[in-house]
C-alpha positions as a Python dict, from the first residue, in 0.01 Angstrom:
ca = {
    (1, 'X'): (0, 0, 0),
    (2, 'X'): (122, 340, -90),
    (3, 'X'): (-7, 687, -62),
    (4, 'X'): (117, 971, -330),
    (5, 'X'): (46, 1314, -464),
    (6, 'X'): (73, 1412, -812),
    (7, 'X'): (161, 1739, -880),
    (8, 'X'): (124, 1768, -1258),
    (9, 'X'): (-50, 1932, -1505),
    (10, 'X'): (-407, 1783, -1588),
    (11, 'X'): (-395, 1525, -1835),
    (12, 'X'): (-353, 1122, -1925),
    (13, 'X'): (-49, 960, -1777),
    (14, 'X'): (72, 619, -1755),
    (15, 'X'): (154, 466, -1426),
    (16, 'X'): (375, 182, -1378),
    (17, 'X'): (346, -126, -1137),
    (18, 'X'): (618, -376, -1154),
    (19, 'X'): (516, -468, -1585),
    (20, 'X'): (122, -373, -1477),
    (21, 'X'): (60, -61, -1682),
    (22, 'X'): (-245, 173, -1565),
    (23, 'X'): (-360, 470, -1736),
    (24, 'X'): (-502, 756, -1535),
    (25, 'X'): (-680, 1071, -1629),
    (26, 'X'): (-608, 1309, -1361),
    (27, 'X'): (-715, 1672, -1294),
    (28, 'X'): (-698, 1897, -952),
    (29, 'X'): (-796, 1781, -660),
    (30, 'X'): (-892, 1432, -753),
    (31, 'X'): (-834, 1160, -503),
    (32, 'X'): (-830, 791, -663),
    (33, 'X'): (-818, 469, -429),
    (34, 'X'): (-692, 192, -655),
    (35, 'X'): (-714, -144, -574),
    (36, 'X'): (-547, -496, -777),
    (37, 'X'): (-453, -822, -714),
    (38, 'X'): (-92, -760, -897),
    (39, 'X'): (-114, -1173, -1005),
    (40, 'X'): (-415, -1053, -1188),
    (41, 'X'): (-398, -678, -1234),
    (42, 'X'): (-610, -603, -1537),
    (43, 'X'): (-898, -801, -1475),
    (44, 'X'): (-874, -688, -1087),
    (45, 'X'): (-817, -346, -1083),
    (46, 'X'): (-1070, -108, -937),
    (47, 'X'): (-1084, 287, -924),
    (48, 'X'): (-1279, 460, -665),
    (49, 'X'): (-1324, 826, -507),
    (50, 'X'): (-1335, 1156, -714),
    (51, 'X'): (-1222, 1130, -1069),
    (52, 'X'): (-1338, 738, -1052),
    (53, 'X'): (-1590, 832, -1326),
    (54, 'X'): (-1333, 946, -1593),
    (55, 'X'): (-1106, 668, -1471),
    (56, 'X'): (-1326, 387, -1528),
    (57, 'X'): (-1402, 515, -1876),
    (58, 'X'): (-1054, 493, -1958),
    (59, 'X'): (-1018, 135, -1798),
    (60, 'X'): (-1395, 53, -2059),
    (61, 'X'): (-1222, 216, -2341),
    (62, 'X'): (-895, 18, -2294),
    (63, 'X'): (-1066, -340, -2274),
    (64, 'X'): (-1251, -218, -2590),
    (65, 'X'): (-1019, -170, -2762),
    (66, 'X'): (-778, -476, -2673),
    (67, 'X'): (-1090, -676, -2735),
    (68, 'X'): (-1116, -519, -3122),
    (69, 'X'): (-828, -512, -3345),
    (70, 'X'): (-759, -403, -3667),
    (71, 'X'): (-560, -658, -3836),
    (72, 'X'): (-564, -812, -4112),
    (73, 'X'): (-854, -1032, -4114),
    (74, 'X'): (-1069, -701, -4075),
    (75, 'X'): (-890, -541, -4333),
    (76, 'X'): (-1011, -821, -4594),
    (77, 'X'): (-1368, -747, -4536),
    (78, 'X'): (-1573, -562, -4793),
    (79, 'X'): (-1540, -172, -4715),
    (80, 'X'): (-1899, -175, -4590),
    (81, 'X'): (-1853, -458, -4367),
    (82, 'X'): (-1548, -310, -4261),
    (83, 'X'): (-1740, 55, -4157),
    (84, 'X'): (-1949, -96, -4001),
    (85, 'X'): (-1748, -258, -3813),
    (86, 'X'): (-1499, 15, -3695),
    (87, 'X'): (-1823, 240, -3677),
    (88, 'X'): (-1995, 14, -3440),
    (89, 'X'): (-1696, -4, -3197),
    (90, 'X'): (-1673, 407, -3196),
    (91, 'X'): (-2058, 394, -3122),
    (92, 'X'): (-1986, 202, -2822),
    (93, 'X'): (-1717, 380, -2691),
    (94, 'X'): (-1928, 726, -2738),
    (95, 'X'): (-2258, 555, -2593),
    (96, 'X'): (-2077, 488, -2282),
    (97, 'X'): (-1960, 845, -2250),
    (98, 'X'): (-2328, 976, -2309),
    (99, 'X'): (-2448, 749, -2027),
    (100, 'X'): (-2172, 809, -1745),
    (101, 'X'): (-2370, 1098, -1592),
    (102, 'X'): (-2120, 1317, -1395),
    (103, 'X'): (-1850, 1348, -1707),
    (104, 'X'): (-1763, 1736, -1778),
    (105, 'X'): (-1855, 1818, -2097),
    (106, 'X'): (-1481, 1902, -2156),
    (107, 'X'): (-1393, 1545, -2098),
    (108, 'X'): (-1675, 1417, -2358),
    (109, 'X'): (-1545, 1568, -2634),
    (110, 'X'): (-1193, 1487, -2596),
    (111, 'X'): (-1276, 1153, -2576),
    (112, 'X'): (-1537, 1180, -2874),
    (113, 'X'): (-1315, 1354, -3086),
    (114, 'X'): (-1029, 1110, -2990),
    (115, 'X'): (-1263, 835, -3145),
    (116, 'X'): (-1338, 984, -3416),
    (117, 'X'): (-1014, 979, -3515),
    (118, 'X'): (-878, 618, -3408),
    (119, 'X'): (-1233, 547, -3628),
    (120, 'X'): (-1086, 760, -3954),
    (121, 'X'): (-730, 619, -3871),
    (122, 'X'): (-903, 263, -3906),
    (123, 'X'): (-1018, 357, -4267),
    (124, 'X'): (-681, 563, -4386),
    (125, 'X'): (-539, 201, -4304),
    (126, 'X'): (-792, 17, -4481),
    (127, 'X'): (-738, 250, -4773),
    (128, 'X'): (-360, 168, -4755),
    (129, 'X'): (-387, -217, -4702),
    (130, 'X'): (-578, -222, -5014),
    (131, 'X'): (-378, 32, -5233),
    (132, 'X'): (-36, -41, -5099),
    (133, 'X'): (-22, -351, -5014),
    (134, 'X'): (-260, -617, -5137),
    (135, 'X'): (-190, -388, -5499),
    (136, 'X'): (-543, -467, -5617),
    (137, 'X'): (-564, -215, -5948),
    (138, 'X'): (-893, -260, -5906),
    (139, 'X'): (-991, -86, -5578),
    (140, 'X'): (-1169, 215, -5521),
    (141, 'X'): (-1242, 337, -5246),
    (142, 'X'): (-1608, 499, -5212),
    (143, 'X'): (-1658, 867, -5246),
    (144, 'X'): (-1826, 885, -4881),
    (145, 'X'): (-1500, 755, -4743),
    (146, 'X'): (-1244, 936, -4914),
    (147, 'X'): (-1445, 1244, -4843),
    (148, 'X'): (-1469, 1149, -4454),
    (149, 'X'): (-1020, 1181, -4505),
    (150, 'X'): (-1041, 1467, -4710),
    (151, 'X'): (-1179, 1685, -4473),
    (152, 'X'): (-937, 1639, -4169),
    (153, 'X'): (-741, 1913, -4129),
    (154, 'X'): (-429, 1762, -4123),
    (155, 'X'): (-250, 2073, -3980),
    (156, 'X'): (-404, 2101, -3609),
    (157, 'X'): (-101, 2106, -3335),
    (158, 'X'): (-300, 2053, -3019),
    (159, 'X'): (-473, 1762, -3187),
    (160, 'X'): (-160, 1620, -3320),
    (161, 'X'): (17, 1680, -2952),
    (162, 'X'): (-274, 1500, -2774),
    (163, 'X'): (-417, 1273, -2971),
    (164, 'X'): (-264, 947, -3128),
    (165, 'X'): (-466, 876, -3344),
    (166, 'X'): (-460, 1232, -3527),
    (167, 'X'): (-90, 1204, -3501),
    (168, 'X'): (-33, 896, -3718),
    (169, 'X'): (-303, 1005, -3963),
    (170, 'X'): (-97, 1305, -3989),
    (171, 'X'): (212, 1119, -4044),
    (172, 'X'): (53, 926, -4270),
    (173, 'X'): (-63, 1243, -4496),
    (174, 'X'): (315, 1361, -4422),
    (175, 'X'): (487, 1032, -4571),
    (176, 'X'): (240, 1030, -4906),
    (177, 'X'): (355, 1389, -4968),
    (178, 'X'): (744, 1335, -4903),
    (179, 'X'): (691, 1006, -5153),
    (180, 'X'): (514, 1205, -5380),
    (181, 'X'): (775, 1488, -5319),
    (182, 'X'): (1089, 1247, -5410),
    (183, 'X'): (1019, 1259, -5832),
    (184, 'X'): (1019, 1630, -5807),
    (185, 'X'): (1287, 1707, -5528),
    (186, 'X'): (1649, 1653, -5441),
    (187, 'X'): (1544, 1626, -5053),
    (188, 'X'): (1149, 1585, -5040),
    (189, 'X'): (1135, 1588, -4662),
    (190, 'X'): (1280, 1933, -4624),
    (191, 'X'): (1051, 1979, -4937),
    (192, 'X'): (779, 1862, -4741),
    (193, 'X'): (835, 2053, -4444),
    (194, 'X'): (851, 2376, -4585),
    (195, 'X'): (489, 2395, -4739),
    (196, 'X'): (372, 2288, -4352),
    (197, 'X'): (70, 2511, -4258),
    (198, 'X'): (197, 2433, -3886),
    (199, 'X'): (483, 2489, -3713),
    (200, 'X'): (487, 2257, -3405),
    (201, 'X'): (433, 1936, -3683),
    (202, 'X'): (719, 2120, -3944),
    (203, 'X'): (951, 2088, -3636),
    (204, 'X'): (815, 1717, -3540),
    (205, 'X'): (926, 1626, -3938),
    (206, 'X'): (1246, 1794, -3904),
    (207, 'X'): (1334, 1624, -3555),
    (208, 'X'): (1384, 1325, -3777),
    (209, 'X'): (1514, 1477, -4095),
    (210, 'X'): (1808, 1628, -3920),
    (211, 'X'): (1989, 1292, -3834),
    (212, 'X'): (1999, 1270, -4242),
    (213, 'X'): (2331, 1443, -4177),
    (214, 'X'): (2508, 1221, -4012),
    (215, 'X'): (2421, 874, -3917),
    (216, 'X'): (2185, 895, -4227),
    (217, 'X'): (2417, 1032, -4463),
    (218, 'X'): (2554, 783, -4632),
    (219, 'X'): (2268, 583, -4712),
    (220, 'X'): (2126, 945, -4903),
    (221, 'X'): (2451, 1004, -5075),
    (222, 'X'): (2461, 622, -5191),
    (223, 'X'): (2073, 635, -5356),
    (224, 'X'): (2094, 1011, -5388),
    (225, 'X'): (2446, 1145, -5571),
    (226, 'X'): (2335, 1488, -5578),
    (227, 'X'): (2354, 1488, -5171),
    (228, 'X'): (2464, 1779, -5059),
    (229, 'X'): (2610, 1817, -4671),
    (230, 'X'): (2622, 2221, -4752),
    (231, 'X'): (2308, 2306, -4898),
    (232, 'X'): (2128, 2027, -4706),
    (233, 'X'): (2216, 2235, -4400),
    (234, 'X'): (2127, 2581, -4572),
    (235, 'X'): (1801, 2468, -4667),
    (236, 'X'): (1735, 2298, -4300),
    (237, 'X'): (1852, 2603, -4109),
    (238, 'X'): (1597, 2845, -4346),
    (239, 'X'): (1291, 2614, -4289),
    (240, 'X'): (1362, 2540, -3921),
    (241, 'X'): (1148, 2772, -3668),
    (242, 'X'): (1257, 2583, -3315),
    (243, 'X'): (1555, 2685, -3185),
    (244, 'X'): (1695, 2364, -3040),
    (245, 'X'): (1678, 2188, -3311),
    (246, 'X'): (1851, 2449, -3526),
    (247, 'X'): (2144, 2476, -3265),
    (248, 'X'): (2165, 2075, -3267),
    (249, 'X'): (2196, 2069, -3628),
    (250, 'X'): (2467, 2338, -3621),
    (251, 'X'): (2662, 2118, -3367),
    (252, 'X'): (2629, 1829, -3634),
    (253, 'X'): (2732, 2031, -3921),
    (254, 'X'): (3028, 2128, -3708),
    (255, 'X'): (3129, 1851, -3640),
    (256, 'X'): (3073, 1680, -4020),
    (257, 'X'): (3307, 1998, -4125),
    (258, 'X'): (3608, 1876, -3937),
    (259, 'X'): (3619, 1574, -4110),
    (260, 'X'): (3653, 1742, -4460),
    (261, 'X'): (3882, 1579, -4650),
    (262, 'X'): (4268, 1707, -4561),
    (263, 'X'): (4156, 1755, -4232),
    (264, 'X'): (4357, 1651, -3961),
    (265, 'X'): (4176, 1378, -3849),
    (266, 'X'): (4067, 1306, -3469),
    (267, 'X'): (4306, 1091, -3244),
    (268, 'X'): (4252, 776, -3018),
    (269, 'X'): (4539, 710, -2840),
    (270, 'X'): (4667, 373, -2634),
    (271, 'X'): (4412, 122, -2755),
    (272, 'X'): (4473, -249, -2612),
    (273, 'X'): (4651, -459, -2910),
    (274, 'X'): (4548, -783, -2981),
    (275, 'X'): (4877, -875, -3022),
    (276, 'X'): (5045, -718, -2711),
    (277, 'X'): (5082, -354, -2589),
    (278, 'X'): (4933, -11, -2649),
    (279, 'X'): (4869, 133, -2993),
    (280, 'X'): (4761, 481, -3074),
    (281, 'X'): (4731, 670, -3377),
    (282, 'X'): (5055, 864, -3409),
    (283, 'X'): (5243, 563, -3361),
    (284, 'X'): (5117, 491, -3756),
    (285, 'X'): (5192, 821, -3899),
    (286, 'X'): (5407, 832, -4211),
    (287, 'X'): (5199, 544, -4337),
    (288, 'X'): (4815, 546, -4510),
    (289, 'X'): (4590, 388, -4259),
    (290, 'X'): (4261, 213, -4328),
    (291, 'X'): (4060, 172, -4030),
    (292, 'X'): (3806, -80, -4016),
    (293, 'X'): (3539, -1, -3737),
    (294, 'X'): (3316, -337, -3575),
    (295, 'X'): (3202, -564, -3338),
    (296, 'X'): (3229, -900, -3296),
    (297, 'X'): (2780, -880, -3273),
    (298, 'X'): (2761, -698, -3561),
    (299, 'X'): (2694, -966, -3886),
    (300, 'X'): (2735, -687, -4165),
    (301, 'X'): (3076, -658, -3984),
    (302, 'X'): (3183, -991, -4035),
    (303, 'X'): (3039, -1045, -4370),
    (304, 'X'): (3380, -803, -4460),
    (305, 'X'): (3602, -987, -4304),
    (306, 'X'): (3726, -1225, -4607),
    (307, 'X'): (3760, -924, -4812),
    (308, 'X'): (3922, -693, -4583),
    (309, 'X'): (4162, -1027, -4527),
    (310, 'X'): (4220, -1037, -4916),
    (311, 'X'): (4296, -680, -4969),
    (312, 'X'): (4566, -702, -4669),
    (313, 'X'): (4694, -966, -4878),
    (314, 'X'): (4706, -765, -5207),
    (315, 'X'): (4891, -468, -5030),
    (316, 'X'): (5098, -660, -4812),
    (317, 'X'): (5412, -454, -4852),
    (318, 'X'): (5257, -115, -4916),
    (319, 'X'): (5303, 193, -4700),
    (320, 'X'): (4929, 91, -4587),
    (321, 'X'): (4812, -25, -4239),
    (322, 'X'): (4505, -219, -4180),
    (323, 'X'): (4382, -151, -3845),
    (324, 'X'): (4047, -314, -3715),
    (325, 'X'): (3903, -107, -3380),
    (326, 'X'): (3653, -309, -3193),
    (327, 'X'): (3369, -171, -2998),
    (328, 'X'): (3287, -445, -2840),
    (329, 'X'): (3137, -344, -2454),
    (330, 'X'): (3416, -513, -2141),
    (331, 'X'): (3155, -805, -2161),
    (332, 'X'): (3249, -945, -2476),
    (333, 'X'): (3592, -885, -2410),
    (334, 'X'): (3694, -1233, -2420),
    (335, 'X'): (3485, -1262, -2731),
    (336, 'X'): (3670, -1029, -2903),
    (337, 'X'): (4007, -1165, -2812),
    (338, 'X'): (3872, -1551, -2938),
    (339, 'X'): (3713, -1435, -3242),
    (340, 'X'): (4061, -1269, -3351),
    (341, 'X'): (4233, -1570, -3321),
    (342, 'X'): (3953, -1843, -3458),
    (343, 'X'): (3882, -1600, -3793),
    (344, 'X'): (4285, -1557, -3812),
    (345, 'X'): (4228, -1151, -3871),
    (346, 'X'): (4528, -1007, -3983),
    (347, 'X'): (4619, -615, -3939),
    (348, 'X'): (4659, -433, -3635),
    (349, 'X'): (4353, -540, -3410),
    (350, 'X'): (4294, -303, -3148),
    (351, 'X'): (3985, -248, -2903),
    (352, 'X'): (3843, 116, -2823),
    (353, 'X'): (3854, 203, -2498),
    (354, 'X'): (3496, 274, -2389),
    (355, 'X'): (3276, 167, -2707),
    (356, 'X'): (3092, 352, -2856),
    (357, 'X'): (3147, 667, -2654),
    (358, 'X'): (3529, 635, -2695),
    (359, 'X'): (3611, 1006, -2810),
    (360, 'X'): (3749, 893, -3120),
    (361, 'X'): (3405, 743, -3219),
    (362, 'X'): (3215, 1068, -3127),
    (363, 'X'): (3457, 1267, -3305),
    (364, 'X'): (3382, 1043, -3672),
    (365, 'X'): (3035, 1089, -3584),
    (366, 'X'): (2998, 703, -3619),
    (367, 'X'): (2606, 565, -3561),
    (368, 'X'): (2634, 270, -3706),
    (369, 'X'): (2880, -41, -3813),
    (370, 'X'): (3082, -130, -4005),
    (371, 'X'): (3241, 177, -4063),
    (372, 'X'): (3575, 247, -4262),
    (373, 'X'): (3809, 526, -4228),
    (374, 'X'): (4114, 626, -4478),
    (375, 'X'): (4367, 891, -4376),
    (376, 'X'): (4724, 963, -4506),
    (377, 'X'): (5024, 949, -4417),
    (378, 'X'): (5031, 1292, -4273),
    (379, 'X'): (4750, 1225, -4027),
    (380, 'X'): (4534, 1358, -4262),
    (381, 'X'): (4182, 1243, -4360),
    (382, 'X'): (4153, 1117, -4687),
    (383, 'X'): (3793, 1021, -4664),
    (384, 'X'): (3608, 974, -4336),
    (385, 'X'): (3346, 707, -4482),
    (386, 'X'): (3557, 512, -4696),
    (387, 'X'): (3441, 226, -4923),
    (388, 'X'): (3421, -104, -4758),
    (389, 'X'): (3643, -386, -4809),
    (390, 'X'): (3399, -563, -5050),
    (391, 'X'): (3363, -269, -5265),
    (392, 'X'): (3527, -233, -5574),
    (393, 'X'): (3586, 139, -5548),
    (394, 'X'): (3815, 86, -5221),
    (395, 'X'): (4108, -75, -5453),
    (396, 'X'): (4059, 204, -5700),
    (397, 'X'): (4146, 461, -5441),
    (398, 'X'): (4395, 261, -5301),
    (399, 'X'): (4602, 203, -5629),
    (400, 'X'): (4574, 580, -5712),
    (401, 'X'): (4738, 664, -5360),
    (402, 'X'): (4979, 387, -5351),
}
């Protein structure tokens, strides 16, 4: 038994229990006993004292809706099967709000409102199981429906904030434009994004759109040539509106400038090698090194390894090291130290010396593995997302620096 007081703002809120989840609706100077048998929470649970009313509903509208679910067995169903289906189950909800006396009107329409739109959400996904997936040419969807879409204003910020059901039908209008956008633009999310009638949901899509520039940024400049780290950023920072997002992507940019190529490149110094000692990166100076980034869990990582093995062989003798930097976590240390020995991995094998937060990961702006790193004899960088060992382009550069 516990006793508490919330001070929050009025709203939903999820309450854990040990892995029993509750949601309560709570305003000002409610007081809710709860009750439940925690072997048996959700079929146990009981709400009493003021704000029981609005509780309860919640508690009726979550067995609903566990009870009906939209997959894909309701999907198959005629469309007016299927309406009348998802209509039936919003009727219910909405009866049950219209027969609760004591509700505030406040709390009705939320709650209307929000099932009205889990309801429209239920035919947008309909619409798209049929047009996107199943492919049938010959659907079409009738006129009554695709009006009931048309005429959501797609563009409402305190709907989108507080409702989830508005929020994915939003994201769902968002994601048709951007694919529609990608024929006509070099980056259709920022295209996107910048004919936004909202601010607070132009800010939401470029939350996500900002990691394009680094941990994203390969996989745009390998399907999209014409990437641009420059004018991506120009064109983010003029759209932009929030202000912490704007300074995070200037901290990302700033950090993607300093590894230009012919920049000196970042450091690590005194990683453990495999093969005895401390190794850091000015001990390799007046040689090329190609640095092979991995982890003895990561698959894509070890699907290299024969061809990062065969180009050591084919520039054995060359003023080129091959050094592999694990970021394998102290757990798998042992791993790491086996797997070096059982795959017989050549080069300079070193381990970082606190994963993926080692500094010299943070300073290549690495998000992902494998990852490969050139720089020159200098202590230059020559390119700070090389091509991977199985690529053919990696020899190419290779034979026009050696």
């Amino acid at each position: 038994m516990f006793l508490d007081t919330i001070k929050a703002p009025e709203g939903e809120y999820s309450f854990m229990v040990d892995n029993n989840k509750i949601n309560l609706y709570i305003e000002k100077e409610f007081n809710l006993k709860i009750n439940a048998d925690a072997k048996d929470f959700d079929n146990t649970i009981s709400i009493v004292g003021k704000g029981e009313l609005e509780n309860n509903y919640l508690k009726f509208k979550k067995e609903q809706n566990s009870s009906f679910k939209v997959d894909a067995d309701l999907l198959k169903l005629e469309e007016k099967s299927f309406k009348e289906k998802i209509n039936n189950h919003k009727t219910t909800l909405n009866n049950k709000l219209d027969k609760t006396e004591g509700l505030s009107n406040k709390f009705i329409a939320f709650h209307k409102k929000d099932n009205n739109y889990n309801y429209l959400l239920a035919l947008s996904n309909y619409k798209n199981w049929h047009t996107r997936y199943v492919k049938n040419k010959d659907f079409k969807m009738s006129k009554e429906s695709l009006q009931e879409l048309d005429q959501v204003n797609y563009y409402n910020d305190e709907d989108y904030k507080n409702h989830n059901g508005y929020k994915s039908l939003a994201r769902q209008k968002l994601q048709n434009e951007i694919a529609k956008e990608t024929k006509n633009s070099k980056y259709p999310v920022l295209a996107v994004a910048a004919k936004s009638k909202s601010e607070f949901i132009k800010n939401e899509l470029l939350l996500n759109a900002k990691n394009v520039i680094t941990h994203k940024l390969d996989m745009f400049q390998n399907s999209n040539p014409k990437f641009n780290v420059d004018e991506y950023y120009a064109k983010f920072k003029s759209i932009a509106t929030d202000k912490e997002l704007i300074a995070q992507i200037e901290k990302q940019y700033k950090n993607l400038k300093l590894l230009d190529k012919g920049n000196p490149s970042p450091k690590f110094v005194d990683y453990e090698n495999h093969a005895g000692g401390k190794t850091s990166l000015e001990d390799l100076k007046g040689k090329y090194v190609y640095i092979d980034v991995w982890a003895t869990w990561c698959i894509p990582c070890i699907a290299e390894i024969p061809a990062l093995k065969e180009t050591e062989k084919a520039y054995h003798g060359k003023n080129i090291e091959f050094v592999s930097i694990s970021l394998d976590r102290p757990d798998a240390y042992n791993k790491w130290k086996q797997m070096v020995v059982d795959k017989e991995l050549g080069g300079i094998q070193l381990i970082a010396d606190n994963n993926f937060e080692s500094d010299f990961i943070q300073d290549y702006v690495i998000k992902g593995i494998p990852h490969f790193i050139l720089i020159n004899p200098d202590g230059n960088i020559v390119n700070a997302k090389a091509p991977k060992p199985s690529d053919p382009k990696l020899k190419e550069v290779l034979n026009s620096l050696l």
